PDB file of C-alpha atoms in Angstrom:
ATOM      1  CA  MET H   1      11.548  39.129 -14.474  1.00 39.00           C
ATOM      2  CA  THR H   2      10.160  41.577 -16.883  1.00 44.00           C
ATOM      3  CA  GLY H   3       6.946  42.873 -17.301  1.00 46.00           C
ATOM      4  CA  THR H   4       4.187  44.488 -15.274  1.00 45.00           C
ATOM      5  CA  PRO H   5       2.931  42.104 -12.230  1.00 45.00           C
ATOM      6  CA  ALA H   6      -0.092  41.341 -13.968  1.00 43.00           C
ATOM      7  CA  GLN H   7       1.886  39.741 -17.189  1.00 41.00           C
ATOM      8  CA  GLN H   8       4.131  37.953 -14.515  1.00 44.00           C
ATOM      9  CA  ASP H   9       1.251  36.419 -12.731  1.00 50.00           C
ATOM     10  CA  THR H  10      -0.362  34.856 -15.987  1.00 49.00           C
ATOM     11  CA  GLU H  11       3.280  33.733 -17.228  1.00 64.00           C
ATOM     12  CA  ASP H  12       4.386  32.232 -14.122  1.00 92.00           C
ATOM     13  CA  TYR H  13       0.853  30.407 -13.363  1.00 97.00           C
ATOM     14  CA  LYS H  14      -0.937  27.855 -15.446  1.00 97.00           C
ATOM     15  CA  PRO H  15      -4.701  26.318 -15.039  1.00 98.00           C
ATOM     16  CA  VAL H  16      -5.123  22.794 -13.988  1.00 98.00           C
ATOM     17  CA  SER H  17      -7.117  22.197 -17.227  1.00 98.00           C
ATOM     18  CA  PHE H  18      -3.938  23.184 -19.347  1.00 98.00           C
ATOM     19  CA  SER H  19      -2.060  19.933 -18.426  1.00 98.00           C
ATOM     20  CA  GLN H  20      -4.997  17.568 -17.770  1.00 98.00           C
ATOM     21  CA  THR H  21      -4.321  14.344 -19.488  1.00 98.00           C
ATOM     22  CA  VAL H  22      -6.015  11.178 -20.590  1.00 98.00           C
ATOM     23  CA  LEU H  23      -4.514   8.001 -21.887  1.00 98.00           C
ATOM     24  CA  THR H  24      -6.390   5.161 -22.864  1.00 98.00           C
ATOM     25  CA  GLU H  25      -5.297   1.399 -23.662  1.00 98.00           C
ATOM     26  CA  LEU H  26      -6.323  -1.657 -24.517  1.00 98.00           C
ATOM     27  CA  MET H  27      -5.248  -4.515 -22.125  1.00 98.00           C
ATOM     28  CA  ILE H  28      -3.797  -7.443 -24.734  1.00 98.00           C
ATOM     29  CA  PRO H  29      -2.863 -11.010 -23.299  1.00 97.00           C
ATOM     30  CA  ALA H  30       0.999 -10.052 -23.004  1.00 97.00           C
ATOM     31  CA  TYR H  31       0.046  -7.907 -20.015  1.00 98.00           C
ATOM     32  CA  ALA H  32      -1.557 -10.796 -18.119  1.00 97.00           C
ATOM     33  CA  ASN H  33      -0.050 -12.607 -15.309  1.00 94.00           C
ATOM     34  CA  PHE H  34      -0.310 -16.152 -14.642  1.00 92.00           C
ATOM     35  CA  GLY H  35      -3.810 -15.455 -12.997  1.00 92.00           C
ATOM     36  CA  GLY H  36      -5.288 -14.097 -16.013  1.00 90.00           C
ATOM     37  CA  LYS H  37      -5.180 -10.337 -14.665  1.00 96.00           C
ATOM     38  CA  ILE H  38      -3.153  -7.555 -15.549  1.00 97.00           C
ATOM     39  CA  HIS H  39      -0.014  -7.153 -14.088  1.00 96.00           C
ATOM     40  CA  GLY H  40       0.115  -4.314 -11.656  1.00 95.00           C
ATOM     41  CA  GLY H  41       3.411  -3.258 -13.102  1.00 95.00           C
ATOM     42  CA  ILE H  42       1.811  -2.871 -16.373  1.00 97.00           C
ATOM     43  CA  LEU H  43      -0.527  -0.502 -14.671  1.00 97.00           C
ATOM     44  CA  LEU H  44       2.209   1.320 -12.780  1.00 97.00           C
ATOM     45  CA  SER H  45       4.348   1.786 -15.817  1.00 97.00           C
ATOM     46  CA  LEU H  46       1.052   3.500 -17.633  1.00 98.00           C
ATOM     47  CA  MET H  47       0.518   5.514 -14.697  1.00 98.00           C
ATOM     48  CA  ASP H  48       4.268   6.740 -14.547  1.00 98.00           C
ATOM     49  CA  LYS H  49       3.880   7.585 -18.591  1.00 98.00           C
ATOM     50  CA  ILE H  50       0.914   9.736 -17.806  1.00 98.00           C
ATOM     51  CA  ALA H  51       1.979  11.493 -14.780  1.00 98.00           C
ATOM     52  CA  TYR H  52       5.230  12.441 -16.871  1.00 98.00           C
ATOM     53  CA  VAL H  53       3.249  13.933 -19.633  1.00 98.00           C
ATOM     54  CA  CYS H  54       0.800  15.955 -17.142  1.00 98.00           C
ATOM     55  CA  ALA H  55       3.845  17.259 -15.390  1.00 98.00           C
ATOM     56  CA  ALA H  56       6.266  18.031 -18.121  1.00 98.00           C
ATOM     57  CA  LYS H  57       3.359  19.864 -19.855  1.00 98.00           C
ATOM     58  CA  HIS H  58       2.538  22.074 -16.752  1.00 98.00           C
ATOM     59  CA  ALA H  59       6.321  22.388 -15.884  1.00 98.00           C
ATOM     60  CA  GLY H  60       7.100  22.965 -19.593  1.00 97.00           C
ATOM     61  CA  ASN H  61      10.478  21.011 -18.800  1.00 97.00           C
ATOM     62  CA  TYR H  62      11.476  17.337 -18.454  1.00 97.00           C
ATOM     63  CA  CYS H  63      10.038  15.694 -15.238  1.00 98.00           C
ATOM     64  CA  VAL H  64      11.268  12.808 -13.126  1.00 98.00           C
ATOM     65  CA  THR H  65       9.543  10.496 -10.863  1.00 98.00           C
ATOM     66  CA  ALA H  66      10.415  11.641  -7.262  1.00 97.00           C
ATOM     67  CA  SER H  67       7.871   9.161  -5.651  1.00 95.00           C
ATOM     68  CA  ILE H  68       4.853   7.451  -6.018  1.00 95.00           C
ATOM     69  CA  ASP H  69       2.487   7.511  -2.808  1.00 90.00           C
ATOM     70  CA  THR H  70      -0.898   5.507  -2.299  1.00 81.00           C
ATOM     71  CA  VAL H  71      -1.351   3.245  -5.049  1.00 90.00           C
ATOM     72  CA  ASN H  72      -4.672   1.502  -4.456  1.00 88.00           C
ATOM     73  CA  PHE H  73      -5.533  -1.633  -6.305  1.00 93.00           C
ATOM     74  CA  LEU H  74      -9.335  -1.412  -5.974  1.00 95.00           C
ATOM     75  CA  ALA H  75     -10.180  -3.880  -8.880  1.00 96.00           C
ATOM     76  CA  PRO H  76      -8.655  -6.456 -11.091  1.00 96.00           C
ATOM     77  CA  VAL H  77      -8.246  -5.516 -14.695  1.00 97.00           C
ATOM     78  CA  GLU H  78      -9.042  -8.150 -17.397  1.00 96.00           C
ATOM     79  CA  VAL H  79      -7.480  -8.837 -20.686  1.00 97.00           C
ATOM     80  CA  GLY H  80      -9.580  -6.898 -23.452  1.00 97.00           C
ATOM     81  CA  GLU H  81     -10.652  -4.171 -21.056  1.00 98.00           C
ATOM     82  CA  LEU H  82     -10.199  -0.679 -22.281  1.00 98.00           C
ATOM     83  CA  VAL H  83      -7.977   1.295 -19.566  1.00 98.00           C
ATOM     84  CA  SER H  84      -8.111   5.175 -19.195  1.00 98.00           C
ATOM     85  CA  LEU H  85      -6.090   6.837 -17.049  1.00 98.00           C
ATOM     86  CA  MET H  86      -6.883  10.816 -15.965  1.00 98.00           C
ATOM     87  CA  ALA H  87      -4.210  12.905 -14.597  1.00 98.00           C
ATOM     88  CA  SER H  88      -4.376  16.322 -13.161  1.00 98.00           C
ATOM     89  CA  ILE H  89      -2.390  18.407 -11.328  1.00 98.00           C
ATOM     90  CA  ASN H  90      -3.212  18.408  -7.762  1.00 98.00           C
ATOM     91  CA  TYR H  91      -0.628  20.532  -6.301  1.00 98.00           C
ATOM     92  CA  VAL H  92       2.543  22.294  -7.039  1.00 98.00           C
ATOM     93  CA  GLY H  93       5.367  23.001  -4.901  1.00 97.00           C
ATOM     94  CA  ASN H  94       8.659  25.025  -5.995  1.00 97.00           C
ATOM     95  CA  THR H  95      10.490  22.778  -8.405  1.00 97.00           C
ATOM     96  CA  SER H  96       7.947  19.680  -7.994  1.00 97.00           C
ATOM     97  CA  VAL H  97       4.105  18.925  -8.881  1.00 98.00           C
ATOM     98  CA  VAL H  98       1.886  15.957  -7.664  1.00 98.00           C
ATOM     99  CA  VAL H  99      -0.075  14.557 -10.220  1.00 98.00           C
ATOM    100  CA  GLY H 100      -3.407  12.523  -9.054  1.00 97.00           C
ATOM    101  CA  ILE H 101      -4.215   9.932 -11.341  1.00 97.00           C
ATOM    102  CA  ARG H 102      -7.619   7.700 -11.590  1.00 97.00           C
ATOM    103  CA  VAL H 103      -7.695   4.978 -13.467  1.00 98.00           C
ATOM    104  CA  ILE H 104     -11.065   3.084 -15.064  1.00 98.00           C
ATOM    105  CA  SER H 105     -11.312  -0.021 -16.943  1.00 98.00           C
ATOM    106  CA  GLU H 106     -14.318  -0.706 -19.438  1.00 98.00           C
ATOM    107  CA  ASN H 107     -15.465  -4.025 -20.524  1.00 97.00           C
ATOM    108  CA  VAL H 108     -16.334  -2.996 -24.386  1.00 95.00           C
ATOM    109  CA  LYS H 109     -18.624  -5.665 -24.314  1.00 96.00           C
ATOM    110  CA  THR H 110     -20.812  -5.139 -21.610  1.00 97.00           C
ATOM    111  CA  ASN H 111     -19.859  -1.428 -21.463  1.00 97.00           C
ATOM    112  CA  GLN H 112     -19.371  -1.874 -17.421  1.00 97.00           C
ATOM    113  CA  VAL H 113     -16.885   0.624 -16.126  1.00 98.00           C
ATOM    114  CA  LYS H 114     -15.159   0.195 -12.665  1.00 97.00           C
ATOM    115  CA  HIS H 115     -12.708   2.311 -10.947  1.00 98.00           C
ATOM    116  CA  THR H 116      -9.436   0.256 -10.609  1.00 97.00           C
ATOM    117  CA  ASN H 117      -6.848   2.580  -9.349  1.00 95.00           C
ATOM    118  CA  THR H 118      -6.110   5.884  -7.521  1.00 94.00           C
ATOM    119  CA  CYS H 119      -2.559   7.345  -7.033  1.00 95.00           C
ATOM    120  CA  TYR H 120      -0.378   9.928  -6.438  1.00 96.00           C
ATOM    121  CA  PHE H 121       2.768  11.041  -8.420  1.00 97.00           C
ATOM    122  CA  THR H 122       5.287  13.420  -7.246  1.00 97.00           C
ATOM    123  CA  MET H 123       7.368  14.768 -10.136  1.00 98.00           C
ATOM    124  CA  VAL H 124      10.191  17.066 -10.283  1.00 98.00           C
ATOM    125  CA  ALA H 125      11.125  19.690 -13.009  1.00 98.00           C
ATOM    126  CA  LYS H 126      14.406  19.618 -14.473  1.00 98.00           C
ATOM    127  CA  ASP H 127      16.557  22.135 -16.999  1.00 96.00           C
ATOM    128  CA  ASP H 128      18.949  20.925 -19.572  1.00 96.00           C
ATOM    129  CA  PHE H 129      21.609  19.974 -17.112  1.00 97.00           C
ATOM    130  CA  ASN H 130      19.626  18.204 -14.698  1.00 96.00           C
ATOM    131  CA  ASN H 131      19.062  20.662 -12.072  1.00 97.00           C
ATOM    132  CA  PRO H 132      15.992  20.862 -10.413  1.00 98.00           C
ATOM    133  CA  VAL H 133      13.930  24.019 -11.959  1.00 97.00           C
ATOM    134  CA  GLN H 134      11.199  26.272 -10.739  1.00 97.00           C
ATOM    135  CA  VAL H 135       7.383  25.093 -11.980  1.00 98.00           C
ATOM    136  CA  PRO H 136       4.692  27.409 -12.681  1.00 98.00           C
ATOM    137  CA  GLY H 137       2.015  28.142  -9.985  1.00 98.00           C
ATOM    138  CA  LEU H 138      -1.294  26.260 -10.399  1.00 98.00           C
ATOM    139  CA  ILE H 139      -4.649  28.416 -10.997  1.00 97.00           C
ATOM    140  CA  LEU H 140      -7.498  26.289  -9.475  1.00 98.00           C
ATOM    141  CA  GLU H 141     -10.550  26.497 -11.596  1.00 97.00           C
ATOM    142  CA  ASN H 142     -13.343  24.879  -9.334  1.00 97.00           C
ATOM    143  CA  ARG H 143     -14.155  23.995  -6.062  1.00 98.00           C
ATOM    144  CA  GLU H 144     -12.948  20.076  -6.696  1.00 97.00           C
ATOM    145  CA  GLN H 145      -9.584  21.290  -7.596  1.00 97.00           C
ATOM    146  CA  LEU H 146      -9.202  23.283  -4.802  1.00 98.00           C
ATOM    147  CA  ARG H 147     -10.279  20.138  -2.558  1.00 97.00           C
ATOM    148  CA  ARG H 148      -7.733  18.156  -4.334  1.00 97.00           C
ATOM    149  CA  PHE H 149      -4.930  21.113  -3.603  1.00 98.00           C
ATOM    150  CA  ILE H 150      -5.852  21.305   0.085  1.00 97.00           C
ATOM    151  CA  GLU H 151      -5.437  17.142   0.225  1.00 97.00           C
ATOM    152  CA  ALA H 152      -2.467  17.031  -1.518  1.00 96.00           C
ATOM    153  CA  LYS H 153      -0.966  19.571   0.687  1.00 96.00           C
ATOM    154  CA  SER H 154      -2.271  17.629   3.683  1.00 96.00           C
ATOM    155  CA  ARG H 155      -0.804  14.322   2.305  1.00 94.00           C
ATOM    156  CA  LYS H 156       2.568  16.015   1.888  1.00 92.00           C
ATOM    157  CA  GLU H 157       2.443  17.034   5.769  1.00 94.00           C
ATOM    158  CA  ILE H 158       1.585  13.582   6.806  1.00 94.00           C
ATOM    159  CA  ARG H 159       4.236  12.061   4.959  1.00 91.00           C
ATOM    160  CA  GLY H 160       6.777  14.442   6.611  1.00 90.00           C
ATOM    161  CA  ASN H 161       5.635  13.877  10.094  1.00 94.00           C
ATOM    162  CA  TYR H 162       5.558  10.109   9.192  1.00 91.00           C
ATOM    163  CA  ARG H 163       9.105  10.331   8.088  1.00 90.00           C
ATOM    164  CA  LYS H 164       9.791  11.831  11.390  1.00 92.00           C
ATOM    165  CA  GLU H 165       8.089   9.008  13.341  1.00 92.00           C
ATOM    166  CA  LEU H 166       9.914   6.483  11.439  1.00 90.00           C
ATOM    167  CA  GLU H 167      13.571   7.950  12.211  1.00 91.00           C
ATOM    168  CA  ALA H 168      12.254   8.001  16.037  1.00 89.00           C
ATOM    169  CA  VAL H 169      11.564   4.333  15.985  1.00 88.00           C
ATOM    170  CA  ASN H 170      14.096   2.571  18.096  1.00 87.00           C
ATOM    171  CA  ILE H 171      14.844  -1.294  18.844  1.00 85.00           C
ATOM    172  CA  PRO H 172      15.314  -1.762  22.368  1.00 84.00           C
ATOM    173  CA  GLU H 173      18.509  -2.889  23.600  1.00 83.00           C
ATOM    174  CA  LYS H 174      17.240  -5.867  25.638  1.00 82.00           C
ATOM    175  CA  ASP H 175      15.714  -8.840  23.909  1.00 81.00           C
ATOM    176  CA  GLU H 176      12.750  -9.318  26.733  1.00 83.00           C
ATOM    177  CA  GLN H 177      11.762  -5.629  25.487  1.00 84.00           C
ATOM    178  CA  CYS H 178      11.755  -6.979  21.958  1.00 84.00           C
ATOM    179  CA  MET H 179      10.043  -9.971  22.444  1.00 85.00           C
ATOM    180  CA  HIS H 180       7.191  -8.120  24.253  1.00 86.00           C
ATOM    181  CA  LEU H 181       6.986  -5.843  20.941  1.00 87.00           C
ATOM    182  CA  LEU H 182       7.082  -8.941  18.900  1.00 90.00           C
ATOM    183  CA  ALA H 183       4.253 -10.501  21.257  1.00 90.00           C
ATOM    184  CA  GLY H 184       1.212 -11.856  18.837  1.00 92.00           C
ATOM    185  CA  GLU H 185       3.243 -10.966  15.753  1.00 92.00           C
ATOM    186  CA  ARG H 186       3.925 -13.910  13.232  1.00 93.00           C
ATOM    187  CA  CYS H 187       7.654 -13.854  13.485  1.00 90.00           C
ATOM    188  CA  ARG H 188       9.942 -16.134  15.268  1.00 82.00           C
ATOM    189  CA  ILE H 189      13.757 -14.800  16.047  1.00 81.00           C
ATOM    190  CA  SER H 190      16.282 -17.669  15.337  1.00 82.00           C
ATOM    191  CA  GLY H 191      19.652 -18.209  17.193  1.00 66.00           C
TER     192      GLY H 191
END
């Protein structure tokens, strides 16, 4: 690296506001499921698009989706509503960023607005040879961004612990022990 420490600091860090992104789209009949509501997959596709844009703007590189954490569908989206997705970098690692996404829908006739989804995408920055590349650090500009960063860091630690706990789960050797674990569950063992 070249330059003074102050120059390096501004080159290696970007403020959250630099990459904040909003995407708005009208929900058309082709997006509806058999129940007349918008397919969850349509919303996930829109979330993936905005996560990419937000992450790529921050990283200055191509980014790929590594994981999606906690997609909550809070309210259905109707045909004819305007859906707005708001994305922001919540956390940065070495080669990855966590993009927080809030989705709202608006009934354009009644002006009723509802919060429909919240989710977190982990995106990894890639170079031209498809290798992970370091992302810039993050400049937190206000208390809300600080809260989001700390929450994302905590979610990352919880996921790591959860993974370890799942790996430690053992299926008992004896059928009696299995039957005890399955007591009260809605399953049967055939054969």
